[in-house]
CSV table of C-alpha atoms in Angstrom, one decimal:
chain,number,residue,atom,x,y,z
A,1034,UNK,CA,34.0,21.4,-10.3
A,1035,UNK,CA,36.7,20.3,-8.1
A,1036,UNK,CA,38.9,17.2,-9.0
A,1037,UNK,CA,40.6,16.5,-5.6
A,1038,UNK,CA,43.9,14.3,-5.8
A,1039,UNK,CA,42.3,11.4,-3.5
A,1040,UNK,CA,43.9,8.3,-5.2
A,1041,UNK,CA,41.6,5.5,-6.8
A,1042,UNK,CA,40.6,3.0,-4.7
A,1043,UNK,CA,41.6,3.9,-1.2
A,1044,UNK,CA,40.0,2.0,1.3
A,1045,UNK,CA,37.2,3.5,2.3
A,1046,UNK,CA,36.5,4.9,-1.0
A,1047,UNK,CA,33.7,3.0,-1.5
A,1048,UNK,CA,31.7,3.5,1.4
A,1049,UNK,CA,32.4,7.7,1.0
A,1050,UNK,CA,30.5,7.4,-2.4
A,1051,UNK,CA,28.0,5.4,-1.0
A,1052,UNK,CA,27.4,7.9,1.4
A,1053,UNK,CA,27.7,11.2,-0.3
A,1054,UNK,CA,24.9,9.4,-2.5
A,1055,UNK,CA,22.7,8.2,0.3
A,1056,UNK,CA,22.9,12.5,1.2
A,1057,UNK,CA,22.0,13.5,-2.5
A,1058,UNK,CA,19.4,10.9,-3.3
A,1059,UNK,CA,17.6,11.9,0.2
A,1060,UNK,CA,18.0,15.4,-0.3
A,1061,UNK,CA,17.9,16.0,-3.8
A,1062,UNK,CA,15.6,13.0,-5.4
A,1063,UNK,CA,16.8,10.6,-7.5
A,1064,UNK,CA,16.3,12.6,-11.5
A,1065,UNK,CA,17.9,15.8,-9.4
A,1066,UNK,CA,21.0,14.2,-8.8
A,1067,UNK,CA,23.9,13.1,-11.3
A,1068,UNK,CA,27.0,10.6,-10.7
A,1069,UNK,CA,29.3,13.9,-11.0
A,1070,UNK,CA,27.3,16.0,-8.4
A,1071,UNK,CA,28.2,12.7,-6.1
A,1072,UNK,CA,31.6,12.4,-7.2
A,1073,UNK,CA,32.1,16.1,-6.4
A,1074,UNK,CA,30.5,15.9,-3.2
A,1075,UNK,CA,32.5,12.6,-2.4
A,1076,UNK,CA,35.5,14.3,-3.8
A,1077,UNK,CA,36.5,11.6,-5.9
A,1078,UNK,CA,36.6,11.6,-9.9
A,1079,UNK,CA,33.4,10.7,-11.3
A,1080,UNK,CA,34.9,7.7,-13.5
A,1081,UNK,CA,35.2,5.9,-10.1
A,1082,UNK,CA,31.6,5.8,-9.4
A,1083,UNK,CA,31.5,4.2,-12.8
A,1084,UNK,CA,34.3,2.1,-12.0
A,1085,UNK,CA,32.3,0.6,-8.6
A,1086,UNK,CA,28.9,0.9,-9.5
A,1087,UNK,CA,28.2,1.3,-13.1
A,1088,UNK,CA,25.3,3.0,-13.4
A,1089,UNK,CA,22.8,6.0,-10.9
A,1090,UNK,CA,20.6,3.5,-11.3
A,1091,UNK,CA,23.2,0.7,-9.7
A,1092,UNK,CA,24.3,3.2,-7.0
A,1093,UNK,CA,20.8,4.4,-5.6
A,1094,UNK,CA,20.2,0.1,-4.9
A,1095,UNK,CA,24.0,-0.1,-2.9
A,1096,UNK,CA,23.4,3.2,-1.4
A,1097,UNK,CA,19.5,2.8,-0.5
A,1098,UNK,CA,19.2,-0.8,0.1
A,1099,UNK,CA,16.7,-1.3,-2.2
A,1100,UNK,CA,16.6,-4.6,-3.7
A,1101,UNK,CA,18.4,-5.6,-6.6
A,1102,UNK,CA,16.1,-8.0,-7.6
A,1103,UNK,CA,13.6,-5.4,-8.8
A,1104,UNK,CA,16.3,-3.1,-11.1
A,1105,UNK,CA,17.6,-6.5,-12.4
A,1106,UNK,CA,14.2,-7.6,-13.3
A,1107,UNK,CA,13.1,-4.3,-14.7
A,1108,UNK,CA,16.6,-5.1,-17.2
A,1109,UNK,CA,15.8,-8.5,-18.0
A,1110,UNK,CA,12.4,-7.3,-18.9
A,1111,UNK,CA,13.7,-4.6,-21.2
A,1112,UNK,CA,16.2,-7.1,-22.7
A,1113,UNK,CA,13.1,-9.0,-23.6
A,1114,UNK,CA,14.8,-11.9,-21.5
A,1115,UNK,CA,11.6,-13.0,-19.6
A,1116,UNK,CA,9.2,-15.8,-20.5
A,1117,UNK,CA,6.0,-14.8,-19.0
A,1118,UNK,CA,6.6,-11.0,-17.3
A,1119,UNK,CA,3.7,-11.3,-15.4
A,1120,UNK,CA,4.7,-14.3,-13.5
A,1121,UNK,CA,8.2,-13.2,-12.8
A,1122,UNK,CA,6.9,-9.9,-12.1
A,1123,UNK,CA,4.5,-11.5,-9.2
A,1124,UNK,CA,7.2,-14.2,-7.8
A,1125,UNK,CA,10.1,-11.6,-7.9
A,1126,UNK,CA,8.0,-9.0,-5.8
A,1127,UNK,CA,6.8,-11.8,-3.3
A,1128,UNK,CA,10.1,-13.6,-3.0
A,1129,UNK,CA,12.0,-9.9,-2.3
A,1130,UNK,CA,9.2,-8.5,-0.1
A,1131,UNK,CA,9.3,-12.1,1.7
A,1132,UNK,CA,12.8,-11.9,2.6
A,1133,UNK,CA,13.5,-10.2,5.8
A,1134,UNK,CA,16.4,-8.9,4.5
A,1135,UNK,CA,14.7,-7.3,1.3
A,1136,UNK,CA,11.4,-6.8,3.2
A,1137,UNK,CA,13.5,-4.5,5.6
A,1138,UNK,CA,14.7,-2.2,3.3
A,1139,UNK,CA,11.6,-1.9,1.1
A,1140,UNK,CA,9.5,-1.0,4.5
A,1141,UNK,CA,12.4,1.7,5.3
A,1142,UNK,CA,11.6,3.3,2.8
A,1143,UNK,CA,7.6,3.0,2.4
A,1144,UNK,CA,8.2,4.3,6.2
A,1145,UNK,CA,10.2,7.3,5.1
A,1146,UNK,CA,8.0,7.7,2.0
A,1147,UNK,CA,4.9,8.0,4.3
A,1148,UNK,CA,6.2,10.7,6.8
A,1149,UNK,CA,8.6,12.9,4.4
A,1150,UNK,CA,7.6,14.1,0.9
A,1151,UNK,CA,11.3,14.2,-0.2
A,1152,UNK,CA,11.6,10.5,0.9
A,1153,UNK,CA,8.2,9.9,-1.3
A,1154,UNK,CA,9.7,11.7,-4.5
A,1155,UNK,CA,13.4,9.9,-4.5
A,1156,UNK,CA,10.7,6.3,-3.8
A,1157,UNK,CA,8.8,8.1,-6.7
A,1158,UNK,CA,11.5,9.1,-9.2
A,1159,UNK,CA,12.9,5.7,-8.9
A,1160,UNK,CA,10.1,3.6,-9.5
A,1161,UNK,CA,9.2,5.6,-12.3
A,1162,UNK,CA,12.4,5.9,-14.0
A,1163,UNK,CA,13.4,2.3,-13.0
A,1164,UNK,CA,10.6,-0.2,-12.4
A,1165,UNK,CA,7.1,1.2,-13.8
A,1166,UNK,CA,8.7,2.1,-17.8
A,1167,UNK,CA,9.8,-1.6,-18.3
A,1168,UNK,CA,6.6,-2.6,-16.9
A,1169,UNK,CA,4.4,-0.8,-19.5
A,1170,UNK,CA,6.9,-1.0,-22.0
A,1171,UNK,CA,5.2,-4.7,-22.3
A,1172,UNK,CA,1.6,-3.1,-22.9
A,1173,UNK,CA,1.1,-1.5,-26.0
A,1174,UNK,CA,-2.0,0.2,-24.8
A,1175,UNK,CA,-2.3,3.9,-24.8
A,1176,UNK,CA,-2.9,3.9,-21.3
A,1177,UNK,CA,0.3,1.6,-20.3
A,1178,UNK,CA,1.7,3.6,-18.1
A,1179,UNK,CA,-1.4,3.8,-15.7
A,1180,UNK,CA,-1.4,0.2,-16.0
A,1181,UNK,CA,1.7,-0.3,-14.9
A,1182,UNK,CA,1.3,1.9,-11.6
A,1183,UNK,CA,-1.8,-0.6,-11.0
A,1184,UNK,CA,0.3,-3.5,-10.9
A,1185,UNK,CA,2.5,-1.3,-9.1
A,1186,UNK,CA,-0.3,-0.5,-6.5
A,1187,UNK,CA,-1.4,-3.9,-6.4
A,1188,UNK,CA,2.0,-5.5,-4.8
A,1189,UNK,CA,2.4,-2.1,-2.9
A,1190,UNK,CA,-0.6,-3.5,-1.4
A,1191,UNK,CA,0.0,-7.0,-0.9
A,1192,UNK,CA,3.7,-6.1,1.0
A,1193,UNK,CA,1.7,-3.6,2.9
A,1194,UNK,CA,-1.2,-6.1,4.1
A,1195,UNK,CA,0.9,-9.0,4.4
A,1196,UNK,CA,4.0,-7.3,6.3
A,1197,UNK,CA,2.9,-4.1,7.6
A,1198,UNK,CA,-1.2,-4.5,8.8
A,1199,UNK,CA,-0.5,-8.0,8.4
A,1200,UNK,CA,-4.3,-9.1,7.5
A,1201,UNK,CA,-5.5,-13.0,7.5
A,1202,UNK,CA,-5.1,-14.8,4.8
A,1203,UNK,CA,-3.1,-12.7,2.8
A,1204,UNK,CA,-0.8,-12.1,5.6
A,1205,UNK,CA,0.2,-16.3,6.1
A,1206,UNK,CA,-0.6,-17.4,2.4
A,1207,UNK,CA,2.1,-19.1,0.6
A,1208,UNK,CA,3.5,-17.6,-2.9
A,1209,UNK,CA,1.9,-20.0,-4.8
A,1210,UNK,CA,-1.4,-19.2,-3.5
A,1211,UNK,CA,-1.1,-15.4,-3.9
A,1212,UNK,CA,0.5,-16.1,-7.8
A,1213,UNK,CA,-2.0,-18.1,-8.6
A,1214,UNK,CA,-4.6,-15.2,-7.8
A,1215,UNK,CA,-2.5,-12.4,-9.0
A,1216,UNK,CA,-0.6,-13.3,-12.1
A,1217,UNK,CA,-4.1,-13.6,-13.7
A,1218,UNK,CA,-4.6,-9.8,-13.0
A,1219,UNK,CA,-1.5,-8.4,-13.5
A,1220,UNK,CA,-1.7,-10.3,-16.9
A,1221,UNK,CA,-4.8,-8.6,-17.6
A,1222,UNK,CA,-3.7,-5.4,-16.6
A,1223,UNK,CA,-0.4,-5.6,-19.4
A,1224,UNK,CA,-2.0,-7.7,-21.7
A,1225,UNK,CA,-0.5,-5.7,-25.0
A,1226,UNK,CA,-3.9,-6.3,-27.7
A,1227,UNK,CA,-7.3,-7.0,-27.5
A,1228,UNK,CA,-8.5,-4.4,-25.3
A,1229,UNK,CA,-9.1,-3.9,-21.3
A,1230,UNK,CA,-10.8,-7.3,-21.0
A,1231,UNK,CA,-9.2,-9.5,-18.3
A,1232,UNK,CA,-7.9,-12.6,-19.5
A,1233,UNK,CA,-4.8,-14.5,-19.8
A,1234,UNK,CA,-4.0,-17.8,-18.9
A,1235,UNK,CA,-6.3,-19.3,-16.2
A,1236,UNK,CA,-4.1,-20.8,-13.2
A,1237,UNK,CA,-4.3,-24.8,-13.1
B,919,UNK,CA,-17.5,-3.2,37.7
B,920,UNK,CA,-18.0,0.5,38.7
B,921,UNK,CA,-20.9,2.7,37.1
B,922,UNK,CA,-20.2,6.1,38.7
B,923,UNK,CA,-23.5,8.6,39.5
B,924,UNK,CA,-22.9,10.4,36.2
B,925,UNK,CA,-25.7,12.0,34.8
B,926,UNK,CA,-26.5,10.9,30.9
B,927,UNK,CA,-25.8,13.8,28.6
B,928,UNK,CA,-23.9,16.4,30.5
B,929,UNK,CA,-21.8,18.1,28.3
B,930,UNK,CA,-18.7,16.7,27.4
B,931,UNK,CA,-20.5,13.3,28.4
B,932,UNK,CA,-19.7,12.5,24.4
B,933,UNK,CA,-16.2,13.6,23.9
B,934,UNK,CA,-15.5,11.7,27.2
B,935,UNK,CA,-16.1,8.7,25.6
B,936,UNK,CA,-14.6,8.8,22.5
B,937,UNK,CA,-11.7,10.1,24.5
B,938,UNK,CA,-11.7,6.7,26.7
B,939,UNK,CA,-12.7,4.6,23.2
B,940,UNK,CA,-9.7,5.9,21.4
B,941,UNK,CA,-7.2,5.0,24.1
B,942,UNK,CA,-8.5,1.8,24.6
B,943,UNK,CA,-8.6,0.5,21.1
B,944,UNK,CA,-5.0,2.3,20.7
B,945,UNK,CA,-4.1,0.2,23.5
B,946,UNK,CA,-6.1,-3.3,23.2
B,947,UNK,CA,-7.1,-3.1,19.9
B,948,UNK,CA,-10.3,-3.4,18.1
B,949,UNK,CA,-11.5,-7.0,18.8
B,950,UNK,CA,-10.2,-7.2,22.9
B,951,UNK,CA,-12.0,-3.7,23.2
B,952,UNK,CA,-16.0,-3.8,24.5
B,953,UNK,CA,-18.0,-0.8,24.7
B,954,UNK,CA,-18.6,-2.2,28.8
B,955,UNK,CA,-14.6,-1.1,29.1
B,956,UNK,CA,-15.2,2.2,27.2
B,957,UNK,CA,-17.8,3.1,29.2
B,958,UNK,CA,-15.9,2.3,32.8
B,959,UNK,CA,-12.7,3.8,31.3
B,960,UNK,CA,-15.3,6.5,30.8
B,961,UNK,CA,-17.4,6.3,33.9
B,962,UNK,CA,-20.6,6.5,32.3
B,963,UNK,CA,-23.1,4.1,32.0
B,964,UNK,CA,-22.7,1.7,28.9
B,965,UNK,CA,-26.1,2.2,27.7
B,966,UNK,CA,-25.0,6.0,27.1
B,967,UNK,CA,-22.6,4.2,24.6
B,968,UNK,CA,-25.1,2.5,23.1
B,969,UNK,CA,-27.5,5.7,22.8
B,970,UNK,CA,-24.9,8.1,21.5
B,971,UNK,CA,-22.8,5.3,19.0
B,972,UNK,CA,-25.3,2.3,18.2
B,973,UNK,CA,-22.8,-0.2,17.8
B,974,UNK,CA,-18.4,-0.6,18.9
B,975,UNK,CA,-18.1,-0.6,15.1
B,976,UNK,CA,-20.0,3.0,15.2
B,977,UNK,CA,-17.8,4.1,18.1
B,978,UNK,CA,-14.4,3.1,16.6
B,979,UNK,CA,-15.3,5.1,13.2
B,980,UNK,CA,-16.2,8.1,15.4
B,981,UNK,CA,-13.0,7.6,17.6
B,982,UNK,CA,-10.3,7.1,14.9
B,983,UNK,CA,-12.0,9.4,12.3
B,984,UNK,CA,-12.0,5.9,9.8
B,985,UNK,CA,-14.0,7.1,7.0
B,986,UNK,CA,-17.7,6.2,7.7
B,987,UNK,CA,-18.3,5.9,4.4
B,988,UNK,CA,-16.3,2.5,4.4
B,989,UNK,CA,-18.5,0.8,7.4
B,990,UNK,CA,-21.7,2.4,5.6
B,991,UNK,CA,-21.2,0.3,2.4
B,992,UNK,CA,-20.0,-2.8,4.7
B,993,UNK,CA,-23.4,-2.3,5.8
B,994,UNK,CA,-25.0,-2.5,2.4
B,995,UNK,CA,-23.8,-5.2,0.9
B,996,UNK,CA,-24.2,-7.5,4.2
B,997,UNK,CA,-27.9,-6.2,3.3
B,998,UNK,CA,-27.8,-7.0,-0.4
B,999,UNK,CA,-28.4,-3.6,-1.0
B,1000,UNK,CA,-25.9,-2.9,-3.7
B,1001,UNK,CA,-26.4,-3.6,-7.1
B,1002,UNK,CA,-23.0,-3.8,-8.6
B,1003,UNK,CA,-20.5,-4.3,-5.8
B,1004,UNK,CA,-17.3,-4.1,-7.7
B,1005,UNK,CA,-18.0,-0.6,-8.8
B,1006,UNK,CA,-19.2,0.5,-5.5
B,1007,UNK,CA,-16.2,-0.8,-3.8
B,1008,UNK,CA,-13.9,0.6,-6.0
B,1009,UNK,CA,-15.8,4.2,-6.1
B,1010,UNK,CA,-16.3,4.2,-2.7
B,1011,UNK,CA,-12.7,4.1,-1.8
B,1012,UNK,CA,-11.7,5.7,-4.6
B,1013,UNK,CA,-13.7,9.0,-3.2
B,1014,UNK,CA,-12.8,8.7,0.3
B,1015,UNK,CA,-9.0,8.8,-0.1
B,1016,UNK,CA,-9.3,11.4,-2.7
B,1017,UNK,CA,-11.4,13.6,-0.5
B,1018,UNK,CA,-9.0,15.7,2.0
B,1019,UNK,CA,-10.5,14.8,5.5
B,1020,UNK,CA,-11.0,10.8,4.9
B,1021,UNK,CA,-7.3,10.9,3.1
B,1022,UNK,CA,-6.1,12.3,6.3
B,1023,UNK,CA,-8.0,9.8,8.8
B,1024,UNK,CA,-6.5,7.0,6.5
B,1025,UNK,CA,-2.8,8.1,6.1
B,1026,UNK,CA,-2.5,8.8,9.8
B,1027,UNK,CA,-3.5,5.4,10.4
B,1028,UNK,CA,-1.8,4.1,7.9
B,1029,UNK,CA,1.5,6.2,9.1
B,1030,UNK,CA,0.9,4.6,12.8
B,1031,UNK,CA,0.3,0.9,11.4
B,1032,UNK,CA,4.3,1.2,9.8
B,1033,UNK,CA,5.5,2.2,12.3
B,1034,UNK,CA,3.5,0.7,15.3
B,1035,UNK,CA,2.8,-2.6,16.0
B,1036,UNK,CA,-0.9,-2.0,18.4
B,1037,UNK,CA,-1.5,0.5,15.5
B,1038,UNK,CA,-1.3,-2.2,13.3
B,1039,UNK,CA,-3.3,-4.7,15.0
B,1040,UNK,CA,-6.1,-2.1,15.7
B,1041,UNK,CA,-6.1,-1.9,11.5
B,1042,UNK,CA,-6.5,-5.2,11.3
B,1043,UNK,CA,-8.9,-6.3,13.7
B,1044,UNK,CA,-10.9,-3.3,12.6
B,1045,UNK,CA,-10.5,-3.8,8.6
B,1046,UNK,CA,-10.6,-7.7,9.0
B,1047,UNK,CA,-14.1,-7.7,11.3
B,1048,UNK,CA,-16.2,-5.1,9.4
B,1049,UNK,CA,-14.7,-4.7,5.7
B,1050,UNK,CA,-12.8,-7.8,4.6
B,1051,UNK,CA,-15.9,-10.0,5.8
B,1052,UNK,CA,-18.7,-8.4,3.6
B,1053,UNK,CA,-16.5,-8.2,1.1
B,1054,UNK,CA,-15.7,-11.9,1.2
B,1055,UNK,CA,-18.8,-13.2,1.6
B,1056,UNK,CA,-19.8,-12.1,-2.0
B,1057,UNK,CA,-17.5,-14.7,-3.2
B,1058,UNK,CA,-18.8,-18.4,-3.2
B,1059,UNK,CA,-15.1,-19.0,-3.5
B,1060,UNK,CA,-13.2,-21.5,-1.0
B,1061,UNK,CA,-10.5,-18.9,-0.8
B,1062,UNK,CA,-13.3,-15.7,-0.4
B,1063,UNK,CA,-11.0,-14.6,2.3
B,1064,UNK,CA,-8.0,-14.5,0.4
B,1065,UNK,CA,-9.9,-12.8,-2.5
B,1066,UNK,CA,-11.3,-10.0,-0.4
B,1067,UNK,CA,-7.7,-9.2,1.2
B,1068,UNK,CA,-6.5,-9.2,-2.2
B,1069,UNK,CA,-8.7,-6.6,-3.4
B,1070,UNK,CA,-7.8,-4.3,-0.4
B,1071,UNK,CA,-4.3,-4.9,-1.1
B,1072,UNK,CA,-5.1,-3.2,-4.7
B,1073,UNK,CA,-7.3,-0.4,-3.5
B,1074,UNK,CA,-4.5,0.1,0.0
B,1075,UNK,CA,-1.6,0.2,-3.3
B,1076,UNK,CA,-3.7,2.8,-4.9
B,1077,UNK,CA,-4.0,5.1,-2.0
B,1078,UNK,CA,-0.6,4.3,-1.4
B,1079,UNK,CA,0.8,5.3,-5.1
B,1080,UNK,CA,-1.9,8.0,-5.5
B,1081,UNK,CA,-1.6,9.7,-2.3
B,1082,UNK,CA,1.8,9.1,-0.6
B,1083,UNK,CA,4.0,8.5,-3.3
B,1084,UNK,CA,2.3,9.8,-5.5
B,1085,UNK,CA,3.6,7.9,-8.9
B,1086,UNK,CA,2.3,9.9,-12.4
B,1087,UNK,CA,-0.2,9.0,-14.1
B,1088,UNK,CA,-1.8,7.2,-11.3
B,1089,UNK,CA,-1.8,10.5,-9.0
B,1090,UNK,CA,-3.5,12.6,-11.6
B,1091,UNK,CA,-6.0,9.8,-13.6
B,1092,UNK,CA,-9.3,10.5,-13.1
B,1093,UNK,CA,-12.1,8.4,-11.1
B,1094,UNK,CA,-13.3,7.2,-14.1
B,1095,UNK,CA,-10.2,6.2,-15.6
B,1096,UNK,CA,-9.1,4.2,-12.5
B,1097,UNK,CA,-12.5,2.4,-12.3
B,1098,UNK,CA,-12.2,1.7,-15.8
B,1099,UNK,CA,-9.2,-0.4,-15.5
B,1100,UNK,CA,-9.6,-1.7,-11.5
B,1101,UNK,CA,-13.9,-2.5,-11.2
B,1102,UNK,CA,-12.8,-5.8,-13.9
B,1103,UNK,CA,-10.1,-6.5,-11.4
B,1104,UNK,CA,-12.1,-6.5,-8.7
B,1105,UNK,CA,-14.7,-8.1,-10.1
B,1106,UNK,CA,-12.4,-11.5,-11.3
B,1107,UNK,CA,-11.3,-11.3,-7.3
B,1108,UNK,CA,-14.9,-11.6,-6.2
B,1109,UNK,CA,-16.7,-14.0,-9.1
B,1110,UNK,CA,-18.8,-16.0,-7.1
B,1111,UNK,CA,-18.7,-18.7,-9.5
B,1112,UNK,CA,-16.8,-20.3,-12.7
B,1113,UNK,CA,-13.1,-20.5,-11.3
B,1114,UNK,CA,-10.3,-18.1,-11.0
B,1115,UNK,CA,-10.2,-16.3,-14.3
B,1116,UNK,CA,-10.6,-12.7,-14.5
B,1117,UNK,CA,-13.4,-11.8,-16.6
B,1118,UNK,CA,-17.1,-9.9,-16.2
B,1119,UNK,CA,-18.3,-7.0,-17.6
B,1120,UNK,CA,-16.3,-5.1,-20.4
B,1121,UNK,CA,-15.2,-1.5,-19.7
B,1122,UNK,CA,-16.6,0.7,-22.5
């Protein structure tokens, strides 16, 4: 594995990583690729991946676009840092798929995803690895994890309606509306005891 | 408005006018589209329209290749004729996009409506005139019309996951196991009565 002499922290050192992952993710999928196959293919040493990005998981949001939000939710969940997951589940989804910024990058993708399986696995591995294991780590069912591609399937749904078909009411309802609706389901969908039963706390 | 001298029922007479009905409601979109257009786009007269497709709603399934089966159980439960509408809903869909040919019908539009604006509004006016209104009117509910594009946000996230991105275990879970955890779901959405709480019928 080459170890080229390019100095720490040229300028420009940062965007070469970013792309050389951008190729690997794309190409690869995201459980394919490692921080040392993009360090080698960037030619830089591996440690200054670390050093600018932490973690794969940090470096496939800077080099993908995807939002932030979501990864630092799915940590926050894990840390056991949220109050009521399904809520912040619900209002972190709307408020990133809202944004034009975050919407943009999220529809990229669902765009690539739809036309090119090796787009559709790196969206895949991701949200697997990332999003959908801190989500059913909150339900101890044995089925957790297909619950947690249900909630997953529901707010796919909801960004693709509201943004993408753009269907009335969805479409020009405000966040509060659509929480008020959906928490309640999502909440039924993780709730961790008592069985399959929907219930939870009934919106005011 | 012309109608030209052509006979009813040559041959071709048919594919002729699903030729003119698919460019037009590619073009217009579903709700500006009349069958009087088709048929002058088509030069035939309209009531051929009427002989060979019933109804526009007919003539756009048979145009785009939307799954029938989806205008067929709009049908029913405008006519009351289903007796647990949740669970035909969700096994409805649930066997179209998992059937090959209806999969494919769906995806393509699906793949035009991201990246196509007309494509988009075609799915819309189409989904939003024949399936989002029979589905909301078995709601009592002031916001029946937000409840309905809520459930088609779920079952649109499950094609989506299932189908596209095809996120484990969602991809390979059975019917059964799907409308196990998604008929309470959809039921909640569509209570008539007794406020916004998720509950109904138990899964076994």
């Amino acid at each position: 594995m080459p170890r080229t002499g390019r100095r720490p922290g040229t300028p420009g050192t940062r965007q070469t990583i970013l792309d050389a992952a951008r190729r690997r993710f794309a190409t690869r999928g995201y459980d394919a690729t490692s921080l040392r196959a993009i360090a080698t293919d960037a030619e830089v040493d591996p440690a200054l991946l670390v050093h600018y990005f932490g973690t794969k998981e940090a470096l496939f949001v800077a080099a993908t676009g995807f939002p932030a939000l979501f990864s630092d939710l799915a940590a926050r969940l894990r840390a056991g840092q949220v109050e009521d997951p399904p809520e912040a589940i619900v209002r972190t989804y709307l408020r990133a798929v809202d944004s034009d910024r975050s919407r943009n990058a999220i529809l990229a993708q669902v765009r690539s995803a739809v036309s090119n399986e090796k787009a559709a696995r790196m969206l895949r591995e991701f949200l697997t690895a990332q999003l959908l294991s801190a989500v059913a780590e909150l339900s101890g069912q044995p089925d957790a994890a297909l619950r947690a591609s249900l909630v997953a399937a529901q707010l796919v749904g909801i960004a693709m309606l509201r943004h993408v078909v753009r269907v009335r009411p969805l479409a020009g309802a405000s966040e509060d509306e659509v929480v008020a609706l959906v928490v309640p389901v999502v909440r039924a969908y993780l709730q961790p005891a008592g069985g399959p039963s929907p219930s939870g706390k009934v919106p005011a």
